[in-house]
């Protein structure tokens, strides 16, 4: 059984490696945004505490904001292959995730950002984003969505729980003359 400190250190390393594999060559702001996205996804996975009856949304017990994610939830969000493609063994970045070069300065930057994200000291520049993709690719689910932010070549979106991804319209039947 891991102590709380060991669990936090392990989660920080998982987050740092994920950030390194996905955005290690991008600007620091993009890496910070990706760490904030992982925290947003971990926060969304937490069960909501019971609401105080009659409390205003921003009053104590009104749940205007969920608590900071615990290390366990943050590490679980980082291991989601649909959120972070480098978790897939067939992805090109998977080797960087499994065995990053130890002396790379970009990995040190990712470790510092991961520590800030776990401590709750990282500001979310994405506006609560839960999904992302590199700007050079446009996945089908993002076609009909409005982006919240584009930071360092990464595009961020917020999809509400239960919201189905966009589907292309069915082709129209046209009669040939």
Coordinates of N, CA and C in Angstrom, one line a residue:
X1 N 0.8 -1.2 0.0 CA 0.0 0.0 0.0 C 0.9 1.2 0.0
X2 N 0.6 2.2 -0.9 CA 1.4 3.4 -1.0 C 0.9 4.4 0.0
X3 N 1.8 5.2 0.5 CA 1.4 6.3 1.4 C 0.9 7.4 0.5
X4 N 0.3 8.4 1.1 CA -0.2 9.5 0.3 C 0.9 10.2 -0.4
X5 N 2.1 10.4 0.2 CA 3.2 11.1 -0.5 C 3.7 10.2 -1.7
X6 N 3.8 8.9 -1.5 CA 4.2 8.1 -2.6 C 3.2 8.1 -3.7
X7 N 2.0 8.1 -3.4 CA 0.9 8.1 -4.5 C 1.0 9.4 -5.2
X8 N 1.2 10.5 -4.5 CA 1.4 11.8 -5.2 C 2.6 11.9 -6.1
X9 N 3.7 11.3 -5.6 CA 4.9 11.3 -6.5 C 4.7 10.4 -7.7
X10 N 4.1 9.3 -7.5 CA 3.8 8.4 -8.7 C 2.9 9.0 -9.7
X11 N 1.8 9.7 -9.2 CA 0.9 10.4 -10.1 C 1.6 11.6 -10.8
X12 N 2.5 12.3 -10.1 CA 3.2 13.4 -10.7 C 4.1 12.8 -11.9
X13 N 4.7 11.7 -11.6 CA 5.6 11.1 -12.7 C 4.8 10.6 -13.9
X14 N 3.6 10.0 -13.6 CA 2.7 9.6 -14.7 C 2.3 10.8 -15.5
X15 N 1.9 11.9 -14.8 CA 1.4 13.1 -15.5 C 2.6 13.7 -16.3
X16 N 3.8 13.8 -15.7 CA 5.0 14.4 -16.4 C 5.3 13.6 -17.6
X17 N 5.3 12.3 -17.6 CA 5.6 11.5 -18.7 C 4.6 11.6 -19.8
X18 N 3.3 11.7 -19.4 CA 2.3 11.9 -20.4 C 2.4 13.3 -21.1
X19 N 2.7 14.3 -20.3 CA 2.9 15.6 -20.9 C 4.1 15.6 -21.8
X20 N 5.1 14.9 -21.4 CA 6.3 14.9 -22.2 C 6.1 14.1 -23.6
X21 N 5.3 13.0 -23.5 CA 5.1 12.2 -24.7 C 4.1 13.0 -25.6
X22 N 3.2 13.7 -25.1 CA 2.2 14.4 -25.9 C 2.6 15.8 -26.4
X23 N 3.3 16.5 -25.6 CA 3.6 17.9 -25.9 C 5.0 18.3 -25.5
X24 N 5.9 17.4 -25.3 CA 7.3 17.8 -24.9 C 8.0 18.7 -25.8
X25 N 7.7 18.8 -27.1 CA 8.3 19.7 -28.0 C 7.6 21.0 -28.2
X26 N 6.5 21.2 -27.5 CA 5.7 22.4 -27.7 C 6.1 23.4 -26.6
X27 N 5.5 24.6 -26.8 CA 5.8 25.7 -25.8 C 5.3 25.3 -24.4
X28 N 5.9 25.9 -23.4 CA 5.5 25.7 -22.0 C 4.1 25.9 -21.7
X29 N 3.5 27.0 -22.3 CA 2.1 27.3 -22.2 C 1.2 26.1 -22.6
X30 N 1.6 25.4 -23.7 CA 0.8 24.3 -24.2 C 0.9 23.1 -23.3
X31 N 2.1 22.9 -22.7 CA 2.2 21.8 -21.7 C 1.4 22.1 -20.5
X32 N 1.4 23.4 -20.0 CA 0.6 23.8 -18.9 C -0.9 23.6 -19.2
X33 N -1.3 23.9 -20.4 CA -2.7 23.7 -20.8 C -3.1 22.3 -20.8
X34 N -2.2 21.4 -21.3 CA -2.5 20.0 -21.3 C -2.6 19.4 -19.9
X35 N -1.8 19.9 -19.0 CA -1.8 19.5 -17.6 C -3.1 19.9 -16.9
X36 N -3.6 21.1 -17.3 CA -4.9 21.6 -16.7 C -6.0 20.8 -17.3
X37 N -5.9 20.4 -18.6 CA -7.0 19.5 -19.1 C -7.0 18.2 -18.4
X38 N -5.9 17.6 -18.1 CA -5.9 16.3 -17.3 C -6.5 16.5 -16.0
X39 N -6.2 17.6 -15.3 CA -6.9 17.9 -14.0 C -8.4 18.1 -14.2
X40 N -8.8 18.8 -15.3 CA -10.2 18.9 -15.5 C -10.9 17.6 -15.7
X41 N -10.3 16.7 -16.5 CA -10.9 15.4 -16.7 C -10.9 14.6 -15.4
X42 N -9.9 14.7 -14.6 CA -9.9 14.0 -13.3 C -10.9 14.5 -12.3
X43 N -11.1 15.9 -12.4 CA -12.1 16.5 -11.5 C -13.5 16.1 -12.0
X44 N -13.7 16.0 -13.3 CA -15.0 15.6 -13.8 C -15.4 14.1 -13.4
X45 N -14.3 13.3 -13.2 CA -14.6 11.9 -12.9 C -14.9 11.7 -11.4
X46 N -14.6 12.7 -10.6 CA -14.9 12.6 -9.2 C -16.4 12.6 -8.9
X47 N -16.9 11.9 -7.9 CA -18.3 12.0 -7.6 C -18.6 13.3 -6.9
X48 N -19.7 13.9 -7.2 CA -20.1 15.2 -6.7 C -20.5 15.0 -5.2
X49 N -20.0 15.8 -4.3 CA -20.4 15.7 -2.9 C -21.9 16.1 -2.8
X50 N -22.6 15.7 -1.8 CA -24.0 16.0 -1.7 C -24.2 17.5 -1.5
X51 N -25.2 18.0 -2.2 CA -25.5 19.5 -2.2 C -26.4 19.8 -1.0
X52 N -26.1 20.9 -0.4 CA -26.9 21.4 0.8 C -28.2 22.0 0.2
X53 N -29.3 21.5 0.7 CA -30.6 21.9 0.2 C -30.8 23.4 0.5
X54 N -31.2 24.1 -0.6 CA -31.5 25.5 -0.4 C -30.2 26.4 -0.6
X55 N -29.0 25.8 -0.7 CA -27.8 26.6 -0.8 C -27.7 27.2 -2.2
X56 N -27.3 28.4 -2.3 CA -27.0 29.1 -3.6 C -25.8 28.4 -4.3
X57 N -25.8 28.4 -5.6 CA -24.7 27.7 -6.3 C -23.3 28.0 -5.8
X58 N -23.0 29.3 -5.4 CA -21.7 29.7 -5.0 C -21.5 29.8 -3.5
X59 N -22.6 29.4 -2.7 CA -22.5 29.4 -1.3 C -21.8 28.1 -0.8
X60 N -21.3 28.0 0.4 CA -20.8 26.7 0.9 C -21.8 25.6 0.8
X61 N -21.4 24.5 0.2 CA -22.3 23.4 0.0 C -23.1 23.5 -1.3
X62 N -22.9 24.6 -2.1 CA -23.6 24.8 -3.3 C -22.9 24.2 -4.5
X63 N -21.6 23.8 -4.3 CA -20.8 23.2 -5.3 C -20.6 23.9 -6.6
X64 N -20.2 25.2 -6.5 CA -19.8 25.9 -7.7 C -18.6 25.3 -8.4
X65 N -17.7 24.7 -7.6 CA -16.5 24.1 -8.1 C -16.2 22.8 -7.4
X66 N -15.9 21.8 -8.2 CA -15.5 20.5 -7.6 C -14.2 20.6 -6.9
X67 N -13.9 19.8 -5.9 CA -12.6 19.8 -5.2 C -11.5 19.4 -6.2
X68 N -10.2 19.8 -5.8 CA -9.1 19.4 -6.7 C -9.0 17.9 -6.8
X69 N -8.6 17.4 -7.9 CA -8.5 16.0 -8.1 C -7.4 15.4 -7.3
X70 N -7.7 14.2 -6.8 CA -6.7 13.4 -6.0 C -5.7 12.8 -7.0
X71 N -4.5 12.5 -6.5 CA -3.5 11.9 -7.4 C -4.0 10.6 -8.1
X72 N -4.7 9.8 -7.5 CA -5.2 8.6 -8.1 C -6.1 8.9 -9.4
X73 N -7.0 9.9 -9.3 CA -7.8 10.2 -10.4 C -7.0 10.9 -11.5
X74 N -6.1 11.7 -11.1 CA -5.2 12.3 -12.1 C -4.4 11.3 -12.9
X75 N -3.9 10.3 -12.2 CA -3.1 9.3 -12.9 C -4.0 8.5 -13.8
X76 N -5.2 8.2 -13.4 CA -6.2 7.5 -14.2 C -6.5 8.2 -15.5
X77 N -6.7 9.5 -15.3 CA -7.0 10.4 -16.5 C -5.9 10.3 -17.5
X78 N -4.6 10.3 -17.0 CA -3.5 10.3 -17.9 C -3.3 8.9 -18.6
X79 N -3.9 7.9 -18.1 CA -3.8 6.6 -18.7 C -4.9 6.3 -19.7
X80 N -5.8 7.2 -19.9 CA -6.9 7.1 -20.9 C -6.4 7.2 -22.3
X81 N -6.4 6.1 -23.1 CA -5.8 6.2 -24.5 C -6.7 7.0 -25.4
X82 N -7.9 7.3 -25.1 CA -8.7 8.1 -25.9 C -8.5 9.6 -25.7
X83 N -8.0 9.9 -24.5 CA -7.7 11.3 -24.1 C -6.2 11.6 -24.5
X84 N -5.3 10.7 -24.2 CA -3.9 10.9 -24.5 C -3.5 9.7 -25.4
X85 N -3.4 9.9 -26.7 CA -3.1 8.8 -27.6 C -1.7 8.1 -27.4
X86 N -0.8 8.8 -26.7 CA 0.5 8.2 -26.5 C 0.4 7.0 -25.6
X87 N -0.7 6.8 -24.9 CA -0.9 5.6 -24.0 C -1.1 4.3 -24.9
X88 N -1.5 4.5 -26.1 CA -1.7 3.4 -27.0 C -0.3 2.9 -27.5
X89 N 0.0 1.6 -27.3 CA 1.3 1.1 -27.7 C 1.7 1.3 -29.2
X90 N 0.7 1.5 -30.0 CA 1.0 1.7 -31.5 C 1.3 3.2 -31.8
X91 N 1.1 4.0 -30.9 CA 1.4 5.5 -31.1 C 2.9 5.8 -31.1
X92 N 3.3 6.7 -31.9 CA 4.7 7.1 -32.0 C 5.3 7.6 -30.7
X93 N 4.5 8.3 -29.9 CA 4.9 8.8 -28.7 C 5.0 7.9 -27.5
X94 N 4.5 6.6 -27.7 CA 4.5 5.7 -26.6 C 5.8 5.4 -26.1
X95 N 6.8 5.3 -26.9 CA 8.2 5.0 -26.4 C 8.7 6.1 -25.5
X96 N 8.3 7.4 -25.8 CA 8.7 8.5 -24.9 C 7.9 8.4 -23.5
X97 N 6.7 7.8 -23.6 CA 6.0 7.7 -22.3 C 6.5 6.6 -21.5
X98 N 6.9 5.5 -22.1 CA 7.4 4.3 -21.3 C 8.8 4.5 -20.8
X99 N 9.7 5.0 -21.7 CA 11.1 5.2 -21.3 C 11.6 6.5 -21.8
X100 N 11.3 7.6 -21.1 CA 11.8 8.9 -21.6 C 13.3 9.1 -21.3
X101 N 14.0 9.8 -22.2 CA 15.4 10.0 -21.9 C 15.6 10.8 -20.6
X102 N 16.4 10.3 -19.7 CA 16.5 10.9 -18.3 C 17.1 12.3 -18.3
X103 N 17.9 12.7 -19.2 CA 18.5 14.0 -19.1 C 17.9 15.1 -20.0
X104 N 16.8 14.8 -20.5 CA 16.1 15.8 -21.4 C 15.6 17.0 -20.6
X105 N 15.9 18.2 -20.9 CA 15.4 19.4 -20.2 C 13.9 19.5 -20.3
X106 N 13.3 19.0 -21.4 CA 11.9 19.1 -21.6 C 11.1 18.2 -20.6
X107 N 11.7 17.1 -20.2 CA 11.1 16.2 -19.2 C 11.2 16.9 -17.8
X108 N 12.2 17.7 -17.6 CA 12.3 18.4 -16.3 C 11.2 19.5 -16.2
X109 N 11.0 20.1 -17.4 CA 9.9 21.2 -17.4 C 8.6 20.5 -17.2
X110 N 8.3 19.3 -17.8 CA 7.1 18.6 -17.6 C 6.9 18.1 -16.2
X111 N 8.0 17.8 -15.5 CA 7.9 17.4 -14.1 C 7.5 18.5 -13.2
X112 N 8.1 19.7 -13.5 CA 7.7 20.9 -12.7 C 6.3 21.3 -12.9
X113 N 5.8 21.2 -14.1 CA 4.4 21.5 -14.4 C 3.5 20.5 -13.8
X114 N 3.9 19.2 -13.8 CA 3.0 18.2 -13.2 C 2.9 18.4 -11.6
X115 N 4.0 18.8 -11.0 CA 4.0 19.1 -9.6 C 3.1 20.2 -9.3
X116 N 3.1 21.3 -10.1 CA 2.2 22.4 -9.9 C 0.7 22.0 -10.1
X117 N 0.5 21.1 -11.1 CA -0.9 20.7 -11.4 C -1.4 19.9 -10.2
X118 N -0.6 19.0 -9.6 CA -1.0 18.2 -8.5 C -1.2 19.0 -7.2
X119 N -0.5 20.1 -7.1 CA -0.6 20.9 -5.9 C -1.8 21.9 -6.0
X120 N -2.4 22.0 -7.2 CA -3.5 22.9 -7.4 C -3.0 24.3 -7.7
X121 N -1.7 24.5 -7.9 CA -1.2 25.9 -8.2 C -1.2 26.2 -9.7
X122 N -1.7 25.4 -10.5 CA -1.7 25.6 -12.0 C -3.0 26.3 -12.4
X123 N -2.9 27.4 -13.0 CA -4.1 28.1 -13.5 C -4.5 27.4 -14.8
X124 N -5.8 27.3 -15.0 CA -6.3 26.6 -16.2 C -6.5 27.7 -17.3
X125 N -5.6 27.7 -18.3 CA -5.8 28.6 -19.4 C -6.8 28.1 -20.5
X126 N -7.4 26.9 -20.3 CA -8.2 26.4 -21.3 C -9.7 26.7 -21.1
X127 N -10.1 27.2 -19.9 CA -11.5 27.5 -19.7 C -12.3 26.3 -19.3
X128 N -11.6 25.3 -18.7 CA -12.4 24.1 -18.3 C -12.4 23.0 -19.4
X129 N -11.5 23.0 -20.3 CA -11.6 22.0 -21.4 C -11.4 20.6 -20.9
X130 N -12.1 19.7 -21.7 CA -12.0 18.3 -21.3 C -11.5 17.4 -22.5
X131 N -11.4 18.0 -23.7 CA -10.9 17.3 -24.9 C -9.9 18.2 -25.6
X132 N -9.1 17.6 -26.4 CA -8.1 18.3 -27.1 C -7.6 17.5 -28.4
X133 N -7.0 18.2 -29.3 CA -6.3 17.6 -30.4 C -5.2 18.6 -30.9
X134 N -4.2 18.0 -31.6 CA -3.2 18.9 -32.2 C -3.8 19.7 -33.3
X135 N -3.4 21.0 -33.5 CA -4.0 21.8 -34.5 C -3.7 21.3 -35.9
X136 N -2.7 20.5 -36.1 CA -2.5 20.0 -37.4 C -3.4 18.9 -37.9
X137 N -4.2 18.3 -37.0 CA -5.2 17.3 -37.3 C -6.6 17.7 -36.8
X138 N -7.6 17.3 -37.5 CA -9.0 17.6 -37.1 C -9.7 16.3 -37.0
X139 N -9.9 15.8 -35.8 CA -10.7 14.6 -35.7 C -12.2 14.8 -36.0
X140 N -12.9 13.7 -36.3 CA -14.3 13.8 -36.7 C -15.1 14.4 -35.6
X141 N -14.8 14.1 -34.3 CA -15.7 14.6 -33.2 C -15.6 16.1 -33.1
X142 N -14.5 16.7 -33.6 CA -14.3 18.2 -33.4 C -14.9 19.0 -34.5
X143 N -15.4 18.4 -35.6 CA -15.8 19.1 -36.8 C -16.9 20.2 -36.4
X144 N -17.9 19.8 -35.7 CA -19.0 20.7 -35.4 C -18.9 21.4 -34.1
X145 N -17.8 21.4 -33.5 CA -17.6 21.9 -32.1 C -16.8 23.3 -32.2
X146 N -17.1 24.1 -31.2 CA -16.4 25.4 -31.1 C -15.3 25.3 -30.1
X147 N -14.1 25.6 -30.5 CA -13.0 25.5 -29.6 C -13.0 26.5 -28.6
X148 N -12.5 26.2 -27.4 CA -12.4 27.1 -26.3 C -11.1 27.9 -26.4
X149 N -10.1 27.2 -26.8 CA -8.8 27.9 -26.9 C -7.9 27.1 -27.8
X150 N -6.9 27.8 -28.3 CA -5.8 27.2 -29.1 C -4.5 27.8 -28.5
X151 N -3.7 26.9 -27.9 CA -2.5 27.3 -27.2 C -1.4 26.4 -27.6
X152 N -0.4 27.0 -28.2 CA 0.8 26.3 -28.6 C 0.6 25.2 -29.6
X153 N -0.3 25.3 -30.5 CA -0.6 24.3 -31.4 C -1.5 23.2 -31.0
X154 N -2.1 23.4 -29.8 CA -3.1 22.4 -29.3 C -4.5 23.1 -29.2
X155 N -5.5 22.4 -29.6 CA -6.9 23.0 -29.7 C -7.7 22.3 -28.6
X156 N -8.4 23.1 -27.8 CA -9.1 22.6 -26.6 C -10.6 22.8 -26.7
X157 N -11.3 21.8 -26.2 CA -12.8 21.9 -26.3 C -13.3 21.4 -24.9
X158 N -14.6 21.8 -24.6 CA -15.3 21.2 -23.5 C -16.5 20.5 -24.0
X159 N -16.6 19.2 -23.7 CA -17.8 18.5 -24.1 C -18.5 18.1 -22.8
X160 N -19.8 18.4 -22.7 CA -20.6 18.2 -21.5 C -20.8 16.7 -21.4
X161 N -21.0 16.2 -20.2 CA -21.2 14.8 -19.9 C -22.4 14.3 -20.6
X162 N -22.3 13.2 -21.3 CA -23.4 12.6 -22.0 C -23.6 13.2 -23.4
X163 N -22.8 14.2 -23.8 CA -23.0 14.8 -25.1 C -22.3 13.9 -26.2
X164 N -23.1 13.6 -27.2 CA -22.6 12.7 -28.2 C -21.6 13.5 -29.1
X165 N -20.6 12.8 -29.6 CA -19.7 13.5 -30.6 C -20.4 13.8 -31.8
X166 N -19.9 14.8 -32.6 CA -20.6 15.2 -33.8 C -20.5 14.1 -34.9
X167 N -21.5 14.0 -35.7 CA -21.5 13.0 -36.8 C -21.7 13.8 -38.0
X168 N -21.1 13.4 -39.1 CA -21.3 14.1 -40.4 C -22.7 13.9 -40.9
X169 N -23.3 14.9 -41.6 CA -24.6 14.8 -42.1 C -24.6 13.7 -43.2
X170 N -25.8 13.0 -43.3 CA -26.0 12.0 -44.3 C -25.9 12.6 -45.7
X171 N -25.3 11.9 -46.6 CA -25.3 12.5 -48.0 C -26.7 12.6 -48.6
X172 N -26.9 13.7 -49.3 CA -28.2 13.9 -49.9 C -28.3 13.1 -51.2
X173 N -29.4 12.6 -51.5 CA -29.6 11.8 -52.7 C -30.0 12.8 -53.8
X174 N -29.2 12.8 -54.9 CA -29.5 13.7 -56.0 C -29.8 12.8 -57.2
X175 N -30.8 13.2 -57.9 CA -31.2 12.5 -59.1 C -30.3 13.0 -60.3
X176 N -29.8 12.0 -61.0 CA -29.0 12.4 -62.2 C -29.9 12.6 -63.4
X177 N -29.7 13.7 -64.1 CA -30.5 14.0 -65.3 C -30.0 13.4 -66.5

